[in-house]
Amino acid sequence: VAMSIIGRFRMIVPAATAKPSPSIGQALGPLGINMMTFCKEFNARTAKVRPEVPIQVTLVPRSDRTYKFMMRTPQVKWFLLRNARVPNGSALGDAGPPVGNITLKEVYHIALAKRLDPPFVGVPLRTMCMSIMHTARAMGIKVSRELLPEFSKRNDQPVETLEELRKQLRLQNKAGRKGGKGAKK
């Protein structure tokens, strides 16, 4: 029986701490791939990466229930939010006031990290930097040579608090939507 590739499936999995969960199960279950085996293999391959970094995984399952997977660095959005120390980008993008600020040096370092991804091999670093700057602008993050005075204290905020801030904002938005629905009745 010839084995054939079923397709390509993409998911984002936290590095070094992957455990069987509904999000992973929904992707692997229908393909007949054992979640525990995948998690152990993934955690072994990401052991040297900082835990909880969202790694992009492309899974290529075959019809004989074997598989291979490729990993990529986190999305540019994740790098930008983390460097700017903001929980979310601006809803208005470039049209509104900036929500954060990053330096050209930080853009360069993000490009150095992203150039390791297979799709970006051979892409000039300048092109990648320009692309990252456009993404930052679309998210409402200002790119400048030096940190702007209004964002000079951003490094005082630990990066670890960003996830907590994100959760709080999500809860506030949910509460606001529920309150808005009740008022219409």
Tab-separated table of C-alpha atoms in Angstrom:
chain	number	residue	atom	x	y	z
A	1	VAL	CA	0.000	0.000	0.000
A	2	ALA	CA	1.497	3.301	-1.047
A	3	MET	CA	1.431	5.970	1.590
A	4	SER	CA	0.290	9.379	0.531
A	5	ILE	CA	0.307	12.780	2.167
A	6	ILE	CA	-3.127	13.725	3.473
A	7	GLY	CA	-2.463	17.462	3.591
A	8	ARG	CA	-0.706	20.197	5.519
A	9	PHE	CA	-2.083	21.440	8.799
A	10	ARG	CA	-0.849	24.521	10.602
A	11	MET	CA	-1.175	25.230	14.297
A	12	ILE	CA	0.515	27.300	16.970
A	13	VAL	CA	1.876	25.335	19.942
A	14	PRO	CA	3.649	26.704	23.047
A	15	ALA	CA	7.327	25.671	23.037
A	16	ALA	CA	8.625	23.054	25.500
A	17	THR	CA	5.309	22.909	27.377
A	18	ALA	CA	2.969	21.248	24.866
A	19	LYS	CA	0.483	18.920	26.524
A	20	PRO	CA	-2.546	17.061	25.193
A	21	SER	CA	-5.280	19.684	25.042
A	22	PRO	CA	-8.475	20.294	23.051
A	23	SER	CA	-6.723	22.707	20.665
A	24	ILE	CA	-4.075	20.126	19.743
A	25	GLY	CA	-6.593	17.267	19.880
A	26	GLN	CA	-8.892	18.908	17.333
A	27	ALA	CA	-6.014	19.046	14.856
A	28	LEU	CA	-4.461	15.634	15.525
A	29	GLY	CA	-7.510	13.512	16.426
A	30	PRO	CA	-9.148	13.311	12.973
A	31	LEU	CA	-5.761	12.406	11.466
A	32	GLY	CA	-5.304	9.463	13.833
A	33	ILE	CA	-2.111	10.872	15.332
A	34	ASN	CA	-1.401	10.067	18.978
A	35	MET	CA	-1.408	13.369	20.900
A	36	MET	CA	0.947	12.129	23.621
A	37	THR	CA	3.558	11.007	21.069
A	38	PHE	CA	3.351	14.324	19.215
A	39	CYS	CA	3.644	16.358	22.436
A	40	LYS	CA	6.682	14.382	23.641
A	41	GLU	CA	8.420	14.716	20.273
A	42	PHE	CA	7.566	18.437	20.008
A	43	ASN	CA	8.734	19.163	23.572
A	44	ALA	CA	12.000	17.302	22.917
A	45	ARG	CA	12.641	19.373	19.775
A	46	THR	CA	11.801	22.668	21.525
A	47	ALA	CA	13.610	21.921	24.807
A	48	LYS	CA	16.166	24.702	24.212
A	49	VAL	CA	13.504	27.310	23.365
A	50	ARG	CA	12.115	29.532	26.125
A	51	PRO	CA	8.910	27.872	27.458
A	52	GLU	CA	5.528	29.209	26.273
A	53	VAL	CA	6.926	30.852	23.108
A	54	PRO	CA	4.232	30.280	20.441
A	55	ILE	CA	5.927	28.122	17.790
A	56	GLN	CA	4.250	27.779	14.380
A	57	VAL	CA	4.006	24.104	13.443
A	58	THR	CA	3.228	22.698	9.993
A	59	LEU	CA	2.115	19.082	10.329
A	60	VAL	CA	2.313	16.761	7.305
A	61	PRO	CA	0.403	13.529	8.049
A	62	ARG	CA	0.526	10.472	5.805
A	63	SER	CA	-2.177	7.907	5.124
A	64	ASP	CA	-0.322	5.243	7.168
A	65	ARG	CA	-0.748	7.428	10.317
A	66	THR	CA	2.870	8.525	10.364
A	67	TYR	CA	3.710	12.209	10.184
A	68	LYS	CA	6.440	14.784	10.116
A	69	PHE	CA	6.327	18.345	11.310
A	70	MET	CA	8.256	21.526	10.599
A	71	MET	CA	8.609	24.354	13.066
A	72	ARG	CA	8.888	28.085	12.458
A	73	THR	CA	9.612	31.050	14.692
A	74	PRO	CA	6.663	32.940	16.246
A	75	GLN	CA	4.661	35.387	14.164
A	76	VAL	CA	6.051	38.915	13.644
A	77	LYS	CA	3.036	40.226	15.566
A	78	TRP	CA	4.181	38.324	18.678
A	79	PHE	CA	7.715	39.755	18.444
A	80	LEU	CA	6.398	43.305	17.949
A	81	LEU	CA	3.946	43.199	20.867
A	82	ARG	CA	6.598	41.713	23.129
A	83	ASN	CA	9.264	44.294	22.194
A	84	ALA	CA	6.841	47.222	22.458
A	85	ARG	CA	5.521	45.828	25.797
A	86	VAL	CA	1.882	46.295	24.776
A	87	PRO	CA	-0.859	43.675	25.227
A	88	ASN	CA	-2.615	44.395	21.901
A	89	GLY	CA	-2.137	46.444	18.768
A	90	SER	CA	-4.284	49.478	18.004
A	91	ALA	CA	-7.752	48.920	16.574
A	92	LEU	CA	-7.194	52.006	14.403
A	93	GLY	CA	-3.737	51.005	13.196
A	94	ASP	CA	-1.696	53.861	11.774
A	95	ALA	CA	-4.696	56.237	11.837
A	96	GLY	CA	-4.825	56.503	15.636
A	97	PRO	CA	-2.219	57.500	18.209
A	98	PRO	CA	0.675	55.037	18.611
A	99	VAL	CA	0.129	52.344	21.270
A	100	GLY	CA	3.818	51.439	21.493
A	101	ASN	CA	7.269	52.125	20.144
A	102	ILE	CA	10.177	49.974	18.958
A	103	THR	CA	13.594	50.946	17.652
A	104	LEU	CA	15.169	50.136	14.297
A	105	LYS	CA	17.673	47.933	16.133
A	106	GLU	CA	14.785	45.819	17.493
A	107	VAL	CA	13.294	45.551	13.986
A	108	TYR	CA	16.692	44.328	12.747
A	109	HIS	CA	16.863	41.661	15.469
A	110	ILE	CA	13.316	40.471	14.694
A	111	ALA	CA	14.355	40.168	11.021
A	112	LEU	CA	17.439	38.152	12.046
A	113	ALA	CA	15.208	35.722	13.954
A	114	LYS	CA	12.599	35.470	11.184
A	115	ARG	CA	15.154	34.834	8.431
A	116	LEU	CA	15.670	31.346	9.873
A	117	ASP	CA	12.181	30.337	8.695
A	118	PRO	CA	12.169	28.289	5.457
A	119	PRO	CA	9.939	30.723	3.489
A	120	PHE	CA	12.343	33.590	4.192
A	121	VAL	CA	15.614	31.892	3.261
A	122	GLY	CA	17.220	34.056	0.590
A	123	VAL	CA	14.999	37.084	1.241
A	124	PRO	CA	17.181	40.184	1.710
A	125	LEU	CA	17.337	41.423	5.305
A	126	ARG	CA	16.368	44.944	4.210
A	127	THR	CA	13.169	43.600	2.619
A	128	MET	CA	12.312	41.730	5.804
A	129	CYS	CA	12.956	44.833	7.926
A	130	MET	CA	10.652	46.877	5.671
A	131	SER	CA	7.937	44.219	5.963
A	132	ILE	CA	8.254	44.179	9.772
A	133	MET	CA	8.047	47.993	9.848
A	134	HIS	CA	4.844	47.887	7.769
A	135	THR	CA	3.354	45.304	10.136
A	136	ALA	CA	4.285	47.497	13.116
A	137	ARG	CA	2.671	50.534	11.501
A	138	ALA	CA	-0.520	48.557	10.805
A	139	MET	CA	-0.627	47.564	14.491
A	140	GLY	CA	-0.216	51.152	15.695
A	141	ILE	CA	3.381	50.647	16.865
A	142	LYS	CA	5.743	53.488	15.988
A	143	VAL	CA	9.217	52.596	14.668
A	144	SER	CA	11.980	55.131	15.369
A	145	ARG	CA	15.767	55.342	15.718
A	146	GLU	CA	15.547	55.860	19.480
A	147	LEU	CA	12.670	55.258	21.881
A	148	LEU	CA	10.252	58.182	21.921
A	149	PRO	CA	10.055	60.078	25.259
A	150	GLU	CA	6.455	58.978	25.937
A	151	PHE	CA	7.529	55.308	25.693
A	152	SER	CA	10.891	55.647	27.472
A	153	LYS	CA	9.641	53.794	30.565
A	154	ARG	CA	8.335	50.787	28.616
A	155	ASN	CA	11.296	48.605	29.653
A	156	ASP	CA	10.267	48.999	33.310
A	157	GLN	CA	7.286	46.731	32.615
A	158	PRO	CA	8.203	43.019	32.717
A	159	VAL	CA	7.331	41.094	29.557
A	160	GLU	CA	5.707	38.365	31.677
A	161	THR	CA	2.825	40.721	32.625
A	162	LEU	CA	1.684	41.106	28.987
A	163	GLU	CA	-0.322	37.858	28.980
A	164	GLU	CA	-2.096	38.916	32.181
A	165	LEU	CA	-2.920	42.330	30.670
A	166	ARG	CA	-4.245	40.596	27.542
A	167	LYS	CA	-6.566	38.426	29.665
A	168	GLN	CA	-7.849	41.465	31.577
A	169	LEU	CA	-8.605	43.320	28.337
A	170	ARG	CA	-10.435	40.274	26.972
A	171	LEU	CA	-12.584	40.085	30.115
A	172	GLN	CA	-13.322	43.827	29.969
A	173	ASN	CA	-14.381	43.538	26.320
A	174	LYS	CA	-16.659	40.581	27.124
A	175	ALA	CA	-18.241	42.466	30.023
A	176	GLY	CA	-18.731	45.513	27.791
A	177	ARG	CA	-20.439	43.451	25.081
A	178	LYS	CA	-22.747	41.745	27.561
A	179	GLY	CA	-23.677	45.115	29.105
A	180	GLY	CA	-24.334	46.572	25.658
A	181	LYS	CA	-26.685	43.718	24.681
A	182	GLY	CA	-28.729	44.076	27.869
A	183	ALA	CA	-29.178	47.819	27.346
A	184	LYS	CA	-30.711	47.345	23.875
A	185	LYS	CA	-33.641	45.277	25.149
